[in-house]
Coordinates of N, CA, C and O in Angstrom, one line a residue:
M1 N 18.4 -30.8 -1.6 CA 18.4 -29.3 -1.7 C 19.4 -28.9 -2.8 O 20.5 -28.7 -2.5
P2 N 18.9 -28.8 -3.9 CA 19.7 -28.3 -5.1 C 20.3 -27.0 -4.8 O 19.8 -26.1 -4.2
G3 N 21.6 -26.8 -5.3 CA 22.2 -25.5 -5.2 C 23.0 -25.3 -4.0 O 23.8 -24.4 -3.8
Q4 N 22.9 -26.2 -3.0 CA 23.6 -26.1 -1.7 C 25.0 -26.7 -1.8 O 25.9 -26.3 -1.1
V5 N 25.1 -27.7 -2.6 CA 26.4 -28.4 -2.7 C 27.0 -28.1 -4.1 O 26.4 -28.2 -5.1
Q6 N 28.2 -27.5 -4.0 CA 28.8 -27.1 -5.3 C 29.9 -28.1 -5.6 O 30.4 -28.9 -4.8
G7 N 30.2 -28.1 -6.9 CA 31.3 -29.0 -7.4 C 30.8 -29.8 -8.5 O 29.7 -29.8 -8.9
G8 N 31.7 -30.7 -9.0 CA 31.3 -31.5 -10.1 C 32.3 -32.7 -10.2 O 33.1 -32.9 -9.3
R9 N 32.2 -33.4 -11.3 CA 33.0 -34.6 -11.5 C 34.5 -34.2 -11.6 O 34.8 -33.1 -12.1
G10 N 35.3 -35.0 -11.1 CA 36.8 -34.7 -11.1 C 37.3 -33.9 -10.0 O 38.4 -33.5 -10.0
M11 N 36.4 -33.5 -9.0 CA 36.9 -32.8 -7.9 C 37.8 -33.6 -7.0 O 37.7 -34.8 -7.0
A12 N 38.6 -32.9 -6.2 CA 39.4 -33.6 -5.2 C 38.5 -34.2 -4.2 O 37.5 -33.7 -3.7
K13 N 38.9 -35.4 -3.7 CA 38.2 -36.1 -2.7 C 38.6 -35.7 -1.3 O 39.8 -35.6 -1.1
R14 N 37.7 -35.5 -0.4 CA 37.9 -35.1 0.9 C 37.1 -36.0 1.8 O 36.2 -36.6 1.4
W15 N 37.5 -36.1 3.1 CA 36.8 -36.9 4.1 C 35.7 -36.1 4.7 O 35.8 -34.9 5.1
Y16 N 34.5 -36.7 4.7 CA 33.3 -36.1 5.3 C 32.8 -37.0 6.4 O 32.9 -38.3 6.3
S17 N 32.2 -36.5 7.4 CA 31.6 -37.2 8.5 C 30.1 -37.3 8.3 O 29.4 -36.2 8.2
V18 N 29.5 -38.5 8.1 CA 28.1 -38.7 7.9 C 27.5 -39.1 9.2 O 27.9 -40.1 9.8
S19 N 26.5 -38.4 9.6 CA 25.7 -38.7 10.8 C 24.7 -39.8 10.5 O 23.9 -39.6 9.6
V20 N 24.7 -40.8 11.3 CA 23.8 -41.9 11.1 C 23.1 -42.3 12.5 O 23.6 -41.9 13.5
L21 N 22.1 -43.1 12.4 CA 21.5 -43.6 13.7 C 22.5 -44.5 14.3 O 23.2 -45.3 13.7
S22 N 22.6 -44.4 15.6 CA 23.6 -45.2 16.4 C 23.3 -46.7 16.3 O 22.1 -47.1 16.2
N23 N 24.3 -47.5 16.2 CA 24.3 -48.9 16.0 C 24.0 -49.4 14.6 O 23.8 -50.6 14.4
F24 N 23.8 -48.4 13.7 CA 23.6 -48.8 12.3 C 24.8 -48.4 11.4 O 24.6 -48.4 10.2
E25 N 25.9 -48.1 12.0 CA 27.0 -47.5 11.2 C 27.5 -48.5 10.1 O 27.7 -48.1 9.0
K26 N 27.7 -49.8 10.5 CA 28.2 -50.7 9.5 C 27.2 -51.0 8.3 O 27.5 -51.0 7.2
K27 N 25.9 -51.0 8.7 CA 24.9 -51.3 7.7 C 24.8 -50.1 6.8 O 24.6 -50.2 5.6
V28 N 24.8 -48.9 7.3 CA 24.8 -47.7 6.5 C 26.0 -47.6 5.5 O 25.8 -47.3 4.4
A29 N 27.2 -47.9 6.0 CA 28.4 -47.9 5.2 C 28.2 -48.9 4.0 O 28.5 -48.5 2.9
E30 N 27.6 -50.0 4.3 CA 27.4 -51.0 3.2 C 26.3 -50.5 2.2 O 26.5 -50.7 1.0
Q31 N 25.3 -49.9 2.7 CA 24.2 -49.4 1.9 C 24.7 -48.2 1.0 O 24.4 -48.2 -0.2
I32 N 25.6 -47.4 1.5 CA 26.2 -46.3 0.7 C 27.1 -46.9 -0.4 O 26.9 -46.5 -1.6
K33 N 27.9 -47.9 -0.1 CA 28.7 -48.5 -1.1 C 27.9 -49.2 -2.2 O 28.2 -49.1 -3.4
T34 N 26.8 -49.9 -1.8 CA 25.9 -50.5 -2.8 C 25.2 -49.5 -3.6 O 25.2 -49.6 -4.9
A35 N 24.7 -48.4 -3.0 CA 24.0 -47.3 -3.8 C 25.0 -46.7 -4.8 O 24.6 -46.3 -5.9
V36 N 26.2 -46.4 -4.4 CA 27.2 -45.8 -5.3 C 27.5 -46.7 -6.5 O 27.5 -46.3 -7.6
A37 N 27.6 -48.0 -6.2 CA 27.9 -49.0 -7.3 C 26.7 -49.0 -8.3 O 26.8 -49.0 -9.5
E38 N 25.4 -49.0 -7.7 CA 24.2 -49.1 -8.5 C 24.1 -47.8 -9.4 O 23.6 -47.8 -10.5
A39 N 24.5 -46.7 -8.8 CA 24.4 -45.4 -9.5 C 25.5 -45.1 -10.5 O 25.5 -44.2 -11.3
G40 N 26.5 -46.0 -10.5 CA 27.7 -45.8 -11.4 C 28.6 -44.7 -11.0 O 29.2 -44.1 -11.8
L41 N 28.7 -44.3 -9.7 CA 29.4 -43.2 -9.2 C 30.7 -43.6 -8.5 O 31.2 -42.9 -7.6
Q42 N 31.3 -44.8 -8.8 CA 32.4 -45.3 -8.1 C 33.6 -44.3 -8.2 O 34.4 -44.3 -7.2
E43 N 33.8 -43.6 -9.3 CA 34.9 -42.7 -9.4 C 34.7 -41.4 -8.5 O 35.7 -40.7 -8.3
E44 N 33.6 -41.2 -7.9 CA 33.3 -40.1 -7.1 C 33.6 -40.4 -5.6 O 33.6 -39.4 -4.8
I45 N 33.7 -41.6 -5.2 CA 33.9 -42.0 -3.8 C 35.0 -43.0 -3.7 O 35.0 -44.0 -4.4
D46 N 35.9 -42.8 -2.7 CA 37.0 -43.7 -2.5 C 36.7 -44.7 -1.4 O 36.8 -45.9 -1.7
E47 N 36.3 -44.3 -0.3 CA 36.1 -45.1 0.9 C 34.9 -44.7 1.7 O 34.6 -43.5 1.8
V48 N 34.3 -45.7 2.3 CA 33.3 -45.5 3.3 C 33.6 -46.4 4.4 O 33.7 -47.7 4.2
L49 N 33.9 -45.9 5.6 CA 34.2 -46.8 6.7 C 33.8 -46.3 8.1 O 33.4 -45.2 8.2
V50 N 33.8 -47.3 9.0 CA 33.4 -47.0 10.4 C 34.7 -47.2 11.2 O 35.2 -48.3 11.3
P51 N 35.2 -46.1 11.8 CA 36.5 -46.3 12.5 C 36.2 -47.1 13.8 O 35.4 -46.7 14.6
T52 N 36.9 -48.2 13.9 CA 36.8 -49.1 15.1 C 38.1 -49.5 15.6 O 39.1 -49.4 14.9
E53 N 38.1 -50.1 16.8 CA 39.3 -50.7 17.4 C 38.9 -52.0 18.1 O 37.7 -52.1 18.5
E54 N 39.8 -52.9 18.2 CA 39.5 -54.1 19.0 C 39.9 -53.9 20.5 O 41.0 -53.4 20.7
V55 N 39.0 -54.3 21.4 CA 39.3 -54.2 22.8 C 39.0 -55.5 23.4 O 38.2 -56.3 22.9
I56 N 39.6 -55.8 24.6 CA 39.3 -57.0 25.4 C 38.4 -56.6 26.5 O 38.8 -55.6 27.3
E57 N 37.3 -57.2 26.7 CA 36.4 -56.9 27.8 C 36.4 -58.2 28.7 O 36.5 -59.3 28.2
V58 N 36.2 -58.0 29.9 CA 36.0 -59.1 30.9 C 34.5 -59.2 31.2 O 34.0 -58.3 31.8
R59 N 33.9 -60.2 30.7 CA 32.5 -60.4 31.0 C 32.3 -61.7 31.7 O 32.7 -62.8 31.2
R60 N 31.7 -61.7 32.9 CA 31.4 -62.8 33.7 C 32.7 -63.7 33.9 O 32.7 -64.9 33.8
G61 N 33.8 -63.0 34.1 CA 35.1 -63.7 34.4 C 35.8 -64.2 33.2 O 36.9 -64.7 33.3
K62 N 35.3 -63.9 32.0 CA 36.0 -64.4 30.8 C 36.4 -63.2 29.9 O 35.6 -62.3 29.8
K63 N 37.6 -63.3 29.3 CA 38.0 -62.3 28.4 C 37.4 -62.5 27.0 O 37.4 -63.5 26.4
V64 N 36.8 -61.4 26.5 CA 36.1 -61.5 25.2 C 36.6 -60.3 24.4 O 36.6 -59.2 24.8
T65 N 37.0 -60.6 23.1 CA 37.5 -59.6 22.2 C 36.3 -59.0 21.5 O 35.5 -59.8 21.0
S66 N 36.1 -57.7 21.5 CA 35.0 -57.1 20.8 C 35.5 -55.8 20.1 O 36.6 -55.4 20.2
E67 N 34.6 -55.3 19.2 CA 35.0 -54.1 18.5 C 34.3 -52.9 19.1 O 33.1 -53.0 19.4
R68 N 35.0 -51.8 19.2 CA 34.5 -50.6 19.8 C 34.6 -49.5 18.7 O 35.7 -49.3 18.1
R69 N 33.6 -48.7 18.5 CA 33.6 -47.6 17.5 C 34.2 -46.4 18.1 O 33.9 -46.0 19.3
F70 N 35.1 -45.7 17.4 CA 35.7 -44.5 17.8 C 34.7 -43.3 17.8 O 34.7 -42.5 18.7
M71 N 33.8 -43.4 16.8 CA 32.8 -42.3 16.7 C 31.4 -42.9 16.5 O 30.9 -43.0 15.4
P72 N 30.8 -43.3 17.6 CA 29.5 -43.9 17.5 C 28.5 -42.9 16.9 O 28.5 -41.7 17.2
G73 N 27.7 -43.4 15.9 CA 26.7 -42.5 15.3 C 27.3 -41.8 14.0 O 26.6 -41.0 13.4
Y74 N 28.5 -42.1 13.6 CA 29.1 -41.5 12.5 C 29.8 -42.5 11.6 O 30.4 -43.5 12.0
V75 N 29.8 -42.2 10.3 CA 30.5 -43.0 9.3 C 31.4 -42.0 8.5 O 31.0 -40.8 8.3
L76 N 32.7 -42.3 8.2 CA 33.5 -41.5 7.5 C 33.5 -41.9 6.0 O 33.6 -43.1 5.7
A77 N 33.5 -40.9 5.1 CA 33.4 -41.2 3.7 C 34.4 -40.2 3.0 O 34.4 -39.0 3.2
K78 N 35.3 -40.8 2.1 CA 36.2 -40.0 1.3 C 35.5 -39.9 -0.1 O 35.4 -40.9 -0.8
L79 N 35.1 -38.7 -0.4 CA 34.3 -38.5 -1.6 C 34.5 -37.1 -2.2 O 35.0 -36.2 -1.6
A80 N 34.2 -37.0 -3.5 CA 34.1 -35.8 -4.2 C 32.7 -35.3 -4.1 O 31.8 -35.8 -4.7
M81 N 32.5 -34.2 -3.3 CA 31.2 -33.8 -3.0 C 30.6 -33.1 -4.2 O 31.2 -32.1 -4.8
N82 N 29.4 -33.6 -4.7 CA 28.6 -32.9 -5.7 C 27.2 -33.2 -5.4 O 26.9 -33.9 -4.4
D83 N 26.3 -32.7 -6.2 CA 24.8 -32.9 -5.9 C 24.4 -34.3 -5.9 O 23.7 -34.8 -5.1
D84 N 25.0 -35.1 -6.9 CA 24.6 -36.5 -7.0 C 25.0 -37.3 -5.7 O 24.2 -38.0 -5.2
I85 N 26.2 -37.1 -5.3 CA 26.8 -37.8 -4.1 C 26.0 -37.3 -2.9 O 25.6 -38.1 -2.0
Y86 N 25.8 -36.0 -2.8 CA 25.1 -35.5 -1.6 C 23.8 -36.1 -1.4 O 23.4 -36.6 -0.4
H87 N 23.0 -36.2 -2.5 CA 21.6 -36.7 -2.4 C 21.6 -38.2 -2.2 O 20.8 -38.8 -1.5
L88 N 22.6 -38.9 -2.9 CA 22.7 -40.3 -2.7 C 22.9 -40.7 -1.3 O 22.3 -41.6 -0.7
V89 N 23.9 -40.0 -0.6 CA 24.3 -40.3 0.8 C 23.1 -39.8 1.7 O 22.7 -40.6 2.6
K90 N 22.7 -38.6 1.5 CA 21.6 -38.1 2.4 C 20.3 -38.9 2.4 O 19.7 -39.0 3.4
N91 N 20.0 -39.5 1.2 CA 18.8 -40.2 1.1 C 18.9 -41.7 1.4 O 18.0 -42.5 1.3
T92 N 20.1 -42.1 1.9 CA 20.3 -43.5 2.4 C 19.5 -43.7 3.7 O 19.6 -42.8 4.6
P93 N 18.8 -44.8 3.8 CA 18.1 -45.0 5.1 C 19.0 -45.0 6.3 O 20.1 -45.5 6.2
K94 N 18.6 -44.4 7.3 CA 19.3 -44.3 8.6 C 20.3 -43.2 8.6 O 21.0 -43.1 9.6
V95 N 20.5 -42.5 7.5 CA 21.4 -41.3 7.5 C 20.6 -40.1 7.9 O 19.6 -39.8 7.4
T96 N 21.2 -39.3 8.9 CA 20.5 -38.1 9.4 C 21.1 -36.9 8.8 O 20.6 -35.8 8.9
G97 N 22.3 -37.0 8.1 CA 22.9 -35.8 7.5 C 24.4 -35.9 7.5 O 25.0 -36.8 7.9
F98 N 25.0 -34.8 7.1 CA 26.4 -34.6 7.1 C 26.8 -33.6 8.3 O 25.9 -32.8 8.6
L99 N 28.0 -33.7 8.8 CA 28.4 -32.7 9.7 C 28.7 -31.4 8.9 O 29.4 -31.5 7.9
G100 N 28.2 -30.3 9.4 CA 28.5 -29.0 8.7 C 27.5 -28.0 9.2 O 26.8 -28.2 10.1
T101 N 27.6 -26.8 8.6 CA 26.7 -25.7 9.0 C 25.8 -25.3 7.9 O 26.1 -25.4 6.7
N102 N 24.6 -24.8 8.3 CA 23.6 -24.3 7.3 C 23.3 -25.3 6.2 O 23.2 -25.0 5.0
N103 N 23.2 -26.6 6.6 CA 22.9 -27.7 5.7 C 23.9 -27.9 4.6 O 23.7 -28.4 3.5
K104 N 25.2 -27.4 4.8 CA 26.3 -27.6 3.9 C 27.3 -28.5 4.5 O 27.8 -28.2 5.6
P105 N 27.5 -29.6 3.8 CA 28.5 -30.5 4.4 C 29.9 -29.9 4.4 O 30.3 -29.2 3.5
Q106 N 30.6 -30.0 5.6 CA 31.9 -29.5 5.7 C 32.9 -30.7 5.8 O 32.7 -31.6 6.6
P107 N 33.9 -30.7 5.0 CA 34.9 -31.8 5.1 C 35.7 -31.7 6.4 O 35.9 -30.6 6.9
I108 N 36.1 -32.8 6.9 CA 37.0 -32.8 8.1 C 38.4 -32.5 7.7 O 38.8 -32.8 6.5
S109 N 39.2 -31.9 8.5 CA 40.6 -31.6 8.1 C 41.4 -32.8 7.9 O 41.1 -33.9 8.5
D110 N 42.4 -32.7 7.1 CA 43.3 -33.9 7.0 C 44.0 -34.3 8.3 O 44.2 -35.5 8.5
K111 N 44.2 -33.3 9.1 CA 44.8 -33.6 10.4 C 43.9 -34.4 11.3 O 44.3 -35.4 11.9
E112 N 42.6 -34.1 11.3 CA 41.6 -34.8 12.1 C 41.4 -36.2 11.5 O 41.3 -37.2 12.2
A113 N 41.4 -36.3 10.2 CA 41.2 -37.6 9.5 C 42.4 -38.5 9.9 O 42.3 -39.7 10.2
A114 N 43.6 -37.9 9.9 CA 44.8 -38.7 10.2 C 44.8 -39.1 11.7 O 45.3 -40.2 12.0
R115 N 44.1 -38.4 12.5 CA 44.0 -38.7 13.9 C 43.2 -40.0 14.1 O 43.5 -40.9 14.8
Y116 N 42.1 -40.1 13.4 CA 41.2 -41.3 13.4 C 41.9 -42.5 12.8 O 41.9 -43.6 13.4
F117 N 42.6 -42.3 11.7 CA 43.3 -43.4 11.1 C 44.5 -43.8 11.8 O 44.9 -45.0 11.8
G118 N 45.2 -42.9 12.4 CA 46.4 -43.2 13.2 C 46.0 -44.0 14.4 O 46.6 -45.0 14.8
A119 N 44.8 -43.7 15.0 CA 44.3 -44.5 16.2 C 43.9 -45.8 15.7 O 44.1 -46.8 16.4
R120 N 43.3 -45.9 14.5 CA 42.9 -47.2 14.0 C 44.1 -48.1 13.7 O 44.1 -49.3 14.0
E121 N 45.1 -47.5 13.1 CA 46.3 -48.3 12.8 C 47.0 -48.8 14.1 O 47.5 -49.9 14.2
A122 N 47.0 -47.9 15.1 CA 47.6 -48.3 16.4 C 46.8 -49.4 17.1 O 47.4 -50.3 17.7
A123 N 45.5 -49.3 17.0 CA 44.7 -50.4 17.6 C 44.9 -51.7 16.8 O 44.9 -52.7 17.4
A124 N 45.0 -51.6 15.5 CA 45.2 -52.9 14.7 C 46.6 -53.5 15.1 O 46.7 -54.7 15.1
A125 N 47.6 -52.6 15.3 CA 48.9 -53.1 15.6 C 49.0 -53.7 17.0 O 49.7 -54.7 17.3
E126 N 48.2 -53.2 17.9 CA 48.2 -53.7 19.3 C 46.7 -53.8 19.8 O 46.3 -53.0 20.6
P127 N 46.0 -54.8 19.4 CA 44.6 -54.9 19.7 C 44.3 -55.2 21.2 O 43.2 -54.9 21.6
R128 N 45.2 -55.6 21.9 CA 45.0 -56.0 23.3 C 45.4 -54.9 24.3 O 45.7 -55.1 25.4
K129 N 45.4 -53.7 23.7 CA 45.9 -52.5 24.5 C 44.9 -52.1 25.6 O 45.3 -51.8 26.7
Q130 N 43.7 -52.2 25.4 CA 42.7 -51.7 26.3 C 41.8 -52.9 26.9 O 41.4 -53.7 26.1
V131 N 41.7 -52.9 28.2 CA 40.8 -54.0 28.8 C 39.7 -53.3 29.5 O 39.9 -52.4 30.3
L132 N 38.5 -53.6 29.1 CA 37.3 -53.0 29.7 C 36.8 -54.1 30.7 O 36.6 -55.2 30.4
V133 N 36.4 -53.6 31.9 CA 35.9 -54.5 32.9 C 34.5 -54.1 33.3 O 34.3 -52.9 33.5
D134 N 33.6 -55.0 33.4 CA 32.2 -54.6 33.7 C 31.9 -54.8 35.2 O 30.8 -55.1 35.6
Y135 N 33.0 -54.6 36.0 CA 32.8 -54.6 37.5 C 32.7 -53.2 38.0 O 33.3 -52.3 37.4
E136 N 32.0 -53.0 39.1 CA 32.0 -51.7 39.7 C 32.3 -51.9 41.2 O 32.2 -53.0 41.7
I137 N 32.8 -50.9 41.8 CA 33.1 -50.9 43.3 C 31.8 -51.3 44.0 O 30.7 -50.7 43.8
G138 N 31.9 -52.3 44.9 CA 30.8 -52.8 45.6 C 30.2 -54.1 45.1 O 29.4 -54.7 45.8
D139 N 30.6 -54.5 43.9 CA 30.1 -55.7 43.3 C 30.6 -56.9 44.1 O 31.7 -57.0 44.5
S140 N 29.8 -58.0 44.2 CA 30.2 -59.2 44.8 C 30.8 -60.1 43.8 O 30.3 -60.2 42.6
V141 N 32.0 -60.7 44.1 CA 32.7 -61.6 43.2 C 33.1 -62.8 43.8 O 33.2 -62.9 45.1
K142 N 33.4 -63.9 43.0 CA 33.9 -65.1 43.5 C 35.2 -65.3 42.9 O 35.4 -65.2 41.7
V143 N 36.3 -65.6 43.7 CA 37.6 -65.7 43.3 C 37.7 -67.1 42.6 O 37.4 -68.1 43.3
N144 N 38.2 -67.2 41.4 CA 38.3 -68.4 40.6 C 39.7 -69.1 40.7 O 39.8 -70.3 40.5
A145 N 40.7 -68.3 41.0 CA 42.1 -68.9 41.0 C 42.9 -68.2 42.0 O 42.6 -67.2 42.5
G146 N 44.0 -68.9 42.4 CA 45.0 -68.3 43.3 C 44.7 -68.9 44.7 O 43.9 -69.8 44.9
P147 N 45.4 -68.3 45.7 CA 45.3 -68.8 47.1 C 43.9 -68.6 47.7 O 43.5 -69.3 48.7
F148 N 43.1 -67.7 47.1 CA 41.8 -67.4 47.7 C 40.7 -68.0 46.8 O 39.6 -67.5 46.8
A149 N 41.0 -69.0 46.0 CA 40.0 -69.6 45.1 C 38.8 -70.1 45.9 O 39.0 -70.6 47.0
S150 N 37.7 -69.9 45.4 CA 36.4 -70.3 46.0 C 35.9 -69.4 47.1 O 34.9 -69.6 47.7
F151 N 36.7 -68.3 47.4 CA 36.2 -67.3 48.4 C 35.4 -66.3 47.7 O 35.5 -66.0 46.5
N152 N 34.4 -65.7 48.4 CA 33.6 -64.6 47.9 C 34.2 -63.3 48.4 O 34.8 -63.3 49.5
G153 N 34.0 -62.3 47.6 CA 34.6 -61.0 48.0 C 33.8 -59.9 47.5 O 32.8 -60.1 46.7
T154 N 34.2 -58.7 47.8 CA 33.5 -57.4 47.3 C 34.6 -56.6 46.6 O 35.7 -56.4 47.2
V155 N 34.3 -56.0 45.5 CA 35.2 -55.2 44.7 C 35.4 -53.9 45.5 O 34.4 -53.2 45.7
E156 N 36.6 -53.6 45.9 CA 36.8 -52.3 46.7 C 37.6 -51.3 45.8 O 37.5 -50.1 46.1
E157 N 38.3 -51.8 44.8 CA 39.2 -50.9 44.0 C 39.4 -51.5 42.6 O 39.4 -52.7 42.5
L158 N 39.4 -50.7 41.6 CA 39.7 -51.1 40.2 C 41.0 -50.4 39.8 O 41.1 -49.2 39.9
D159 N 42.0 -51.2 39.4 CA 43.3 -50.7 38.9 C 43.4 -50.9 37.4 O 43.8 -52.0 37.0
F160 N 43.1 -49.9 36.6 CA 43.1 -50.1 35.2 C 44.5 -50.1 34.6 O 44.8 -50.7 33.6
E161 N 45.5 -49.6 35.4 CA 46.9 -49.6 34.9 C 47.4 -51.0 34.9 O 48.1 -51.4 34.0
K162 N 47.1 -51.8 35.9 CA 47.5 -53.2 36.0 C 46.5 -54.2 35.4 O 46.7 -55.4 35.4
Q163 N 45.4 -53.7 34.9 CA 44.3 -54.5 34.4 C 43.8 -55.5 35.4 O 43.7 -56.7 35.1

């Protein structure tokens, strides 16, 4: 949509939130980076990333480290918005658009961007902070260790504070 995005080369770079199909965030981020390199627009874009954190989940009695997205369905991009960049990102497969009003991309505030990156840095510093358990109250379980090993039981309470 020509004329909707203003600006030109040498503009200040800001963070934009790009809406993508869920579960395709990493693939879209790579596709955008590749398309930027092919178009020779590297100076117009600094970063494209998917904000994630590492969490420990308990699955079938075993702890598994996995990655959780802070913003499912979104990719953050620090770029100088102009018509070329707008169309390059918007026409990337699996991209549904930018966050904004009236088809105009709106940059996210520096405060909001810092919130995502602060959370990402905190998660990197302490990746074992959050434990997700796939048990629900009423589930049948078998005790594997301790004085009640080999006993069967039913989950009556989940205490996330004590994991």
